[in-house]
Short mmCIF file of C-alpha atoms in Angstrom, two decimals:
data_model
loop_
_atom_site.label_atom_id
_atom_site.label_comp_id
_atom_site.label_asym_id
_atom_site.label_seq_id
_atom_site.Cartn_x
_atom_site.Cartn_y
_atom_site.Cartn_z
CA UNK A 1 -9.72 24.28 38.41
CA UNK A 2 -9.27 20.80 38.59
CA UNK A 3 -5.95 18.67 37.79
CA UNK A 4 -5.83 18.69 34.19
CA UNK A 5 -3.84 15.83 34.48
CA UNK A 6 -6.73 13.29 34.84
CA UNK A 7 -7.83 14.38 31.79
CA UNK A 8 -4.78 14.22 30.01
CA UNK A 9 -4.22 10.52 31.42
CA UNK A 10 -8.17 9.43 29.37
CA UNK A 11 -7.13 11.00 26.27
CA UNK A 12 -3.35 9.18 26.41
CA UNK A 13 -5.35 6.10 26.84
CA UNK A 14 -8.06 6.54 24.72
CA UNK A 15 -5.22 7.33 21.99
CA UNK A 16 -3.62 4.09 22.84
CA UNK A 17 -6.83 2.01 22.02
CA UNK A 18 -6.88 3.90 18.71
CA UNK A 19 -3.66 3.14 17.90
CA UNK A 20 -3.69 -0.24 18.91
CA UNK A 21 -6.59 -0.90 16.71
CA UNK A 22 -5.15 0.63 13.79
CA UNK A 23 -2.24 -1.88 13.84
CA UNK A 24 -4.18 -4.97 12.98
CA UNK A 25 -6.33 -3.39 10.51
CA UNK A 26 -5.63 -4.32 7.00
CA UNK A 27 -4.06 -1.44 4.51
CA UNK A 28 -5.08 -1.41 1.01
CA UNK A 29 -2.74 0.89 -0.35
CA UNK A 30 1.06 -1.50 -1.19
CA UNK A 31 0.68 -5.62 -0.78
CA UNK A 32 1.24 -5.77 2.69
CA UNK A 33 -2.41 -6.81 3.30
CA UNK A 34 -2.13 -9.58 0.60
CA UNK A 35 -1.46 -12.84 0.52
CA UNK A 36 2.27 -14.08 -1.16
CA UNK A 37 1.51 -16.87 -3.51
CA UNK A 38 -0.16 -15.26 -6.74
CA UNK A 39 -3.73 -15.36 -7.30
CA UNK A 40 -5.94 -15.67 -10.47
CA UNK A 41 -9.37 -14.86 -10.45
CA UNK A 42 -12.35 -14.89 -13.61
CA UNK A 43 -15.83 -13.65 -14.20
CA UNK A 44 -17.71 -11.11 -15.80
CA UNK A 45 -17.09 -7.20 -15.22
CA UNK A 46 -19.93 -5.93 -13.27
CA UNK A 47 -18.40 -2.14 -12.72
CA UNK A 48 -15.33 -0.62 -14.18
CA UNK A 49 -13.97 2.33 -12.30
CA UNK A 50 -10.65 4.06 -13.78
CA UNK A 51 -10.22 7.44 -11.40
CA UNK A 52 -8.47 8.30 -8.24
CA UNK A 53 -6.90 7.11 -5.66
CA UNK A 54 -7.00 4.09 -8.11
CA UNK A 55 -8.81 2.31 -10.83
CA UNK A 56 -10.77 -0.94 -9.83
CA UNK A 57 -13.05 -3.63 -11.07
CA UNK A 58 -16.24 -5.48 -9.66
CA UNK A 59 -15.83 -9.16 -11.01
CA UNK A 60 -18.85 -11.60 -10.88
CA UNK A 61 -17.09 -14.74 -10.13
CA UNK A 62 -19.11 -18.08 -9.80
CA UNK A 63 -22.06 -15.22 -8.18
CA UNK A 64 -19.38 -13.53 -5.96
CA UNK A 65 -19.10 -10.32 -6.60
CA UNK A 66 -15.32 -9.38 -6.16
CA UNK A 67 -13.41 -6.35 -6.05
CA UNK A 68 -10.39 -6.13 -8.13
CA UNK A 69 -8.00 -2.93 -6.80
CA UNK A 70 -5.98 -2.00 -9.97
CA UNK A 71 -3.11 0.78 -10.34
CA UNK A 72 -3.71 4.67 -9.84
CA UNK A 73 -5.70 5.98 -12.86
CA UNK A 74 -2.20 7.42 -14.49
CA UNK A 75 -0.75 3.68 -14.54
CA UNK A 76 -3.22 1.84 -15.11
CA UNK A 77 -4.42 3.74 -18.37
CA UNK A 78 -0.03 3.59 -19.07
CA UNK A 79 -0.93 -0.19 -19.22
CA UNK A 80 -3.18 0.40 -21.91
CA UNK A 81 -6.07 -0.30 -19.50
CA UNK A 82 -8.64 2.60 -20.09
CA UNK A 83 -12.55 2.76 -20.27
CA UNK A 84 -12.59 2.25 -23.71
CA UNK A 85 -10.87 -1.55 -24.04
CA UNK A 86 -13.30 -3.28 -21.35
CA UNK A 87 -16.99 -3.31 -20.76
CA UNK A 88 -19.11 -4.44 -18.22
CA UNK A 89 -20.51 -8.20 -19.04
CA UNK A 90 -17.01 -8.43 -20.63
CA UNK A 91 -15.12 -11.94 -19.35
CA UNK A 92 -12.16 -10.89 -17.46
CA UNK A 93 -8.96 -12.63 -15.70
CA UNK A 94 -7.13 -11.02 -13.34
CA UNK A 95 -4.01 -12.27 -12.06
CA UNK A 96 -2.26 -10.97 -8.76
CA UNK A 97 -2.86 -11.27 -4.52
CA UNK A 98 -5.58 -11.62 -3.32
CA UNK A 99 -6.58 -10.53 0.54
CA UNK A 100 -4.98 -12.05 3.35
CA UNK A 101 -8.39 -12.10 4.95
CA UNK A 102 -9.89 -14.48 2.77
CA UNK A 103 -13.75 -13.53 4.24
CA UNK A 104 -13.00 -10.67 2.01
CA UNK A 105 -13.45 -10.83 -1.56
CA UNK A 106 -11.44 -8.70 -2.49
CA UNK A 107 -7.55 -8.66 -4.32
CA UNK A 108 -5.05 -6.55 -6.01
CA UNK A 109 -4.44 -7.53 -9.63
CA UNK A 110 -1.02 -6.79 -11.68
CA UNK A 111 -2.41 -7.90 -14.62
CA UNK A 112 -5.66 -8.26 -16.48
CA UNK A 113 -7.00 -10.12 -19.38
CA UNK A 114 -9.83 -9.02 -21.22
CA UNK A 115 -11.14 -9.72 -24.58
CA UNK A 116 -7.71 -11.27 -25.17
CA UNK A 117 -5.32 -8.45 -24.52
CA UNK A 118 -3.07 -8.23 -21.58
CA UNK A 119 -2.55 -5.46 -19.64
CA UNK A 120 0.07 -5.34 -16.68
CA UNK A 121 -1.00 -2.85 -14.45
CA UNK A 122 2.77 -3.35 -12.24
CA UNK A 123 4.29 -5.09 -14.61
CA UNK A 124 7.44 -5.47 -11.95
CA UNK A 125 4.97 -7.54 -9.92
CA UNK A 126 3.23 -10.15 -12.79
CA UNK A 127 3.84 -14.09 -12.42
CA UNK A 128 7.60 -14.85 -14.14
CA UNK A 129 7.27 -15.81 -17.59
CA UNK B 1 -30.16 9.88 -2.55
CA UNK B 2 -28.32 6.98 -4.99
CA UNK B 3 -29.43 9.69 -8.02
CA UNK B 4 -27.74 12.81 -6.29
CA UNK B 5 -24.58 11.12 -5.54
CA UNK B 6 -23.91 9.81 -8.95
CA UNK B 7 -24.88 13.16 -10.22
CA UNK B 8 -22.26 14.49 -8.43
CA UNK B 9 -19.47 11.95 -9.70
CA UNK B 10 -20.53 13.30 -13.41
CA UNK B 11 -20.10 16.91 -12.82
CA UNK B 12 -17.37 18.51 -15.44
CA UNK B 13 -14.80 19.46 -12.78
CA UNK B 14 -15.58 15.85 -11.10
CA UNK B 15 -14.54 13.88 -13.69
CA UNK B 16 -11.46 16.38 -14.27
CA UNK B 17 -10.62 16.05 -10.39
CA UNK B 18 -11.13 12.00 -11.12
CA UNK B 19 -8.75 11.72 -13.99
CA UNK B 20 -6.13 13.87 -13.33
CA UNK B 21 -2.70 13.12 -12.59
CA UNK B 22 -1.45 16.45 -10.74
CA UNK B 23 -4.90 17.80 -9.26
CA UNK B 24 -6.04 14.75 -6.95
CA UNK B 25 -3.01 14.72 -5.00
CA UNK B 26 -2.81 18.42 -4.80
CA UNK B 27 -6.70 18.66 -2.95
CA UNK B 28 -5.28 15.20 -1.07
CA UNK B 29 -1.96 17.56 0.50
CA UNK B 30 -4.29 20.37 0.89
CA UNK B 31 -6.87 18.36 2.67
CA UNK B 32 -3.92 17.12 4.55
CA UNK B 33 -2.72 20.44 5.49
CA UNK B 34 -6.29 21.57 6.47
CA UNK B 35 -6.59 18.18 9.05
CA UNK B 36 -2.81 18.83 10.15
CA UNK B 37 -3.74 22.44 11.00
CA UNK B 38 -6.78 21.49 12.51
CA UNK B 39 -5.35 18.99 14.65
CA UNK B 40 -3.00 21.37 15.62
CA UNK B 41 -5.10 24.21 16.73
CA UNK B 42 -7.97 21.91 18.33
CA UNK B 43 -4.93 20.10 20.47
CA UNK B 44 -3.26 23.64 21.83
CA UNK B 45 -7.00 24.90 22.46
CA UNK B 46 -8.01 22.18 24.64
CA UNK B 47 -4.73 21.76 26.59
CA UNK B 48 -5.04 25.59 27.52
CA UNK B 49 -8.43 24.90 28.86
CA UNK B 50 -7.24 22.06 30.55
CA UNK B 51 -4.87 23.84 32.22
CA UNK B 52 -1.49 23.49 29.90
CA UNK B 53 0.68 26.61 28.94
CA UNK B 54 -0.41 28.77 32.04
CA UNK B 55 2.55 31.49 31.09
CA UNK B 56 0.26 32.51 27.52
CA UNK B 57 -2.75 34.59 28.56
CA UNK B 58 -5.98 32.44 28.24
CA UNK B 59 -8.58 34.71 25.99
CA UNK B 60 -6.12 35.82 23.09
CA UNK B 61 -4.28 32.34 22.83
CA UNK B 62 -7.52 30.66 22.57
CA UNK B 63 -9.51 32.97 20.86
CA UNK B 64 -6.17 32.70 18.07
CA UNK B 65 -6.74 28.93 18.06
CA UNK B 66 -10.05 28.88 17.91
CA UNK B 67 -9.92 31.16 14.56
CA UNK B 68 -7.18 29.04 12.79
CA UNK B 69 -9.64 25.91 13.92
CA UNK B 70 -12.37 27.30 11.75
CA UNK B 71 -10.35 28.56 8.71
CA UNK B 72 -8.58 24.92 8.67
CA UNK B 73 -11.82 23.00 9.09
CA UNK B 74 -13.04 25.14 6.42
CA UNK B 75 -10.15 24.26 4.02
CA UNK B 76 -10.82 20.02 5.32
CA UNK B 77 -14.48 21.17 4.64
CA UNK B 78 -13.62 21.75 0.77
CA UNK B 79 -10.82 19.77 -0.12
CA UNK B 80 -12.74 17.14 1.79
CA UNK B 81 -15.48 17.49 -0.52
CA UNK B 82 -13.78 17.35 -3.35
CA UNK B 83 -12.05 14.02 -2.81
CA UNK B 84 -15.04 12.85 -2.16
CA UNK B 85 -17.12 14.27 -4.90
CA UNK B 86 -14.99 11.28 -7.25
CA UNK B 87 -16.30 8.26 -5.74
CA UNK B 88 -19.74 9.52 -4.06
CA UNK B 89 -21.83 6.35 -4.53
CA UNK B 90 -18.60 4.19 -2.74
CA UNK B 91 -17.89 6.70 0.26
CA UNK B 92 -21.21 7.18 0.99
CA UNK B 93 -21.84 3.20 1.75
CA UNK B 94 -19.41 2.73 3.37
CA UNK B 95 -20.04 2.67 7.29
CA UNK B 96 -16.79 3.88 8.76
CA UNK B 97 -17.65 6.93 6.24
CA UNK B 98 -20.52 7.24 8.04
CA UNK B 99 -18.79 6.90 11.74
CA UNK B 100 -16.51 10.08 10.15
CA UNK B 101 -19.49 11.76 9.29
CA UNK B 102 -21.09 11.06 12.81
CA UNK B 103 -17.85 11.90 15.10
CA UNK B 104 -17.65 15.69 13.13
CA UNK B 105 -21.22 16.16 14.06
CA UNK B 106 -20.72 14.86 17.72
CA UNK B 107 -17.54 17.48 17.56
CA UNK B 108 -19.44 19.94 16.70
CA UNK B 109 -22.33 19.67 18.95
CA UNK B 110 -19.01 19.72 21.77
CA UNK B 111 -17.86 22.75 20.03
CA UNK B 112 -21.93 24.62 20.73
CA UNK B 113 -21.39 23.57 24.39
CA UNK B 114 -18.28 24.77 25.11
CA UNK B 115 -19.55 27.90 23.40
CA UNK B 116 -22.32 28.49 25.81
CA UNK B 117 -20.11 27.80 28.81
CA UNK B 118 -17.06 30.45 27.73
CA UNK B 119 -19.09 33.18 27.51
CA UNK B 120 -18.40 36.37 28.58
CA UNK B 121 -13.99 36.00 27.71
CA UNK B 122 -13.12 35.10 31.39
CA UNK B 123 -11.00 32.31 31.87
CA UNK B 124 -13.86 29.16 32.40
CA UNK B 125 -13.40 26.58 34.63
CA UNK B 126 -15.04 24.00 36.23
CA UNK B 127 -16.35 20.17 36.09
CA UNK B 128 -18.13 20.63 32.35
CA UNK B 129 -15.21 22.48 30.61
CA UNK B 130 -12.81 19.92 31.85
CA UNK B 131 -15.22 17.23 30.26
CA UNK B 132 -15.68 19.18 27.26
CA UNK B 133 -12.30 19.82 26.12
CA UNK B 134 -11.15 16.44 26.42
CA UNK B 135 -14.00 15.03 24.44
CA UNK B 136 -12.89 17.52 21.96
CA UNK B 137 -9.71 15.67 21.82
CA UNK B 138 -11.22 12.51 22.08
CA UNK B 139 -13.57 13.36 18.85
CA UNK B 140 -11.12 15.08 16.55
CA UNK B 141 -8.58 12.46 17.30
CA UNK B 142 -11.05 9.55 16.41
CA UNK B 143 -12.17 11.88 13.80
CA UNK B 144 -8.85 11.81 11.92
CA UNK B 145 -8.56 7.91 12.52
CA UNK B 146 -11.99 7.35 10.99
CA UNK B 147 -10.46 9.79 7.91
CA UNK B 148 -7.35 7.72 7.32
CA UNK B 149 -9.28 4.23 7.38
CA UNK B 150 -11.72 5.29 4.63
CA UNK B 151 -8.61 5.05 2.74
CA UNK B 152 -7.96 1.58 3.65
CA UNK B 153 -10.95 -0.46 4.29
CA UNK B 154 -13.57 -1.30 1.38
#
C-alpha cells in the first residue's frame, strides 16, 4: 500500500481551491451581493414566477431582459403580490438593489408597482417615506 | 425537451410542492440530510481505502458505508428531484446545473471502477485504488459545491 498521505495532501488542496472560489462568488439568497444605494427599475413583465425558493419576475427594460428576485412565495403573496394581480405585458416598477456586478441584470426588489398598486415584498427594507 | 420539462412543473403534486409553505423546506432538510449522509459515508469509505482507521476491519466497515452511500444517494436522488421538479425549465439551463449533473455521472463511472477492482472482499490495494478513492472525494466534494451554487447563481 502506498502512503495514503499523498493522497490526502491533493484532496486538502483541491478542497482549498473550492473553497477559495466559493468566497468571491456572489450569493443570492440576503443583500449581501447587492449594491447599497436603492435601485428602481421599469418595463414590461415578460414571466411571472410566484413558487419556491422565491417568487421572481423577468422585466423587459429598454430590450433588457432583467430578472427581478422577489420574497419566498409565502411573503410575497402576504404582500398581496399573487398570480392573479399582474400579467405578463403588464408595466411594472420595481424598486430595491440591484447586483453588485452590474454585467448582471439582475436585482432584488422590496417593492413593486403594477397596474397602480404597491406591493412591499420586505416592507422593513422599502425607500423611507 | 423544453415541452417535458414544463410538463413536469404543471404536475398536481408540483405545483403543491411549488406553493407550499411547510413542504418545500421539508424535501430541502431531507435532501440535506440525504447529501450530509452521503458525504459522510463516501468520506469514511475512501479514507479506509486510503489507508485511515486501520484498527476497524476493512470488508464490514466498508461494505457498511458503502450501503448507507446508496440508501442516502437514493434519498438526494428523490428529494433532489423534487426540488427540482418546481423550476424544471430554469435548472435545466442553467450550466453549473449541468456541471452537477456531469460530476454525479463522472462519480459514478469512479464508483463502476472501483467496483471491478474490489472484487473478491480482500482488502485492495495498489496504484488504481489509491487514485480511485481520492477522485471519489474529489467528485462528491465538487459535487456538493456545484449543489449549493445552483442556489446562488442565475
Amino acid at each position: 500500500m502506498q502512503s495514503p498521505f499523498k493522497g490526502l495532501r491533493s484532496v486538502t488542496l483541491a478542497a482549498a481551491v473550492i473553497l477559495a472560489a466559493a468566497t468571491v462568488a456572489y450569493a443570492h439568497h440576503g443583500w449581501s451581493w447587492t449594491q447599497d444605494g436603492f435601485f428602481e427599475l421599469r418595463g414590461k413583465i415578460t414571466a411571472i414566477y410566484i413558487g419556491n425558493p422565491h417568487a421572481t419576475l423577468d422585466v423587459d427594460a429598454e430590450g433588457e431582459v432583467w430578472r427581478v428576485d422577489l420574497a419566498p412565495p409565502s411573503r410575497t403573496i402576504a404582500a398581496g403580490f399573487t398570480e392573479e394581480v399582474a400579467k405578463v405585458g403588464d408595466e411594472v416598477t420595481a424598486i430595491g438593489h440591484r447586483s453588485r456586478d452590474e454585467t448582471e441584470k439582475l436585482m432584488k426588489a422590496s417593492r413593486i408597482i403594477v397596474n397602480g398598486k404597491t406591493y412591499d415584498v420586505y416592507p422593513d427594507r422599502v425607500p423611507p417615506a | 425537451m423544453d415541452e417535458l420539462l414544463a410538463g413536469i412543473e404543471q404536475l398536481a403534486f408540483v405545483r403543491v410542492l411549488k406553493a407550499s409553505f411547510v413542504a418545500y423546506p421539508i424535501v430541502n432538510a431531507l435532501h440535506i440530510m440525504s447529501i450530509g449522509a452521503l458525504l459522510t459515508s463516501v468520506w469514511l469509505m475512501d479514507l479506509r481505502i486510503l489507508g485511515a482507521f486501520r484498527s476497524l476491519p476493512h470488508a464490514a466497515f466498508v461494505a457498511l458505508l458503502r450501503r448507507t452511500a446508496f440508501a442516502a444517494f437514493a434519498g438526494a436522488l428523490a428529494t433532489g428531484s423534487l426540488l427540482f421538479s418546481v423550476r424544471a425549465s430554469e435548472y435545466a439551463a442553467m450550466p453549473i446545473f449541468f456541471a452537477k449533473m456531469t460530476l454525479i455521472l463522472l462519480a459514478g463511472a469512479n464508483f463502476l471502477v472501483f467496483m471491478r477492482r474490489a472484487k473478491g472482499g480482500d482488502e485492495p490495494a495498489g496504484g488504481t485504488v489509491t487514485i480511485v478513492a481520492v477522485l471519489s472525494l474529489v467528485l462528491w466534494t465538487s459535487v456538493l459545491f456545484a449543489g449549493r451554487f445552483i442556489g446562488f447563481l442565475n
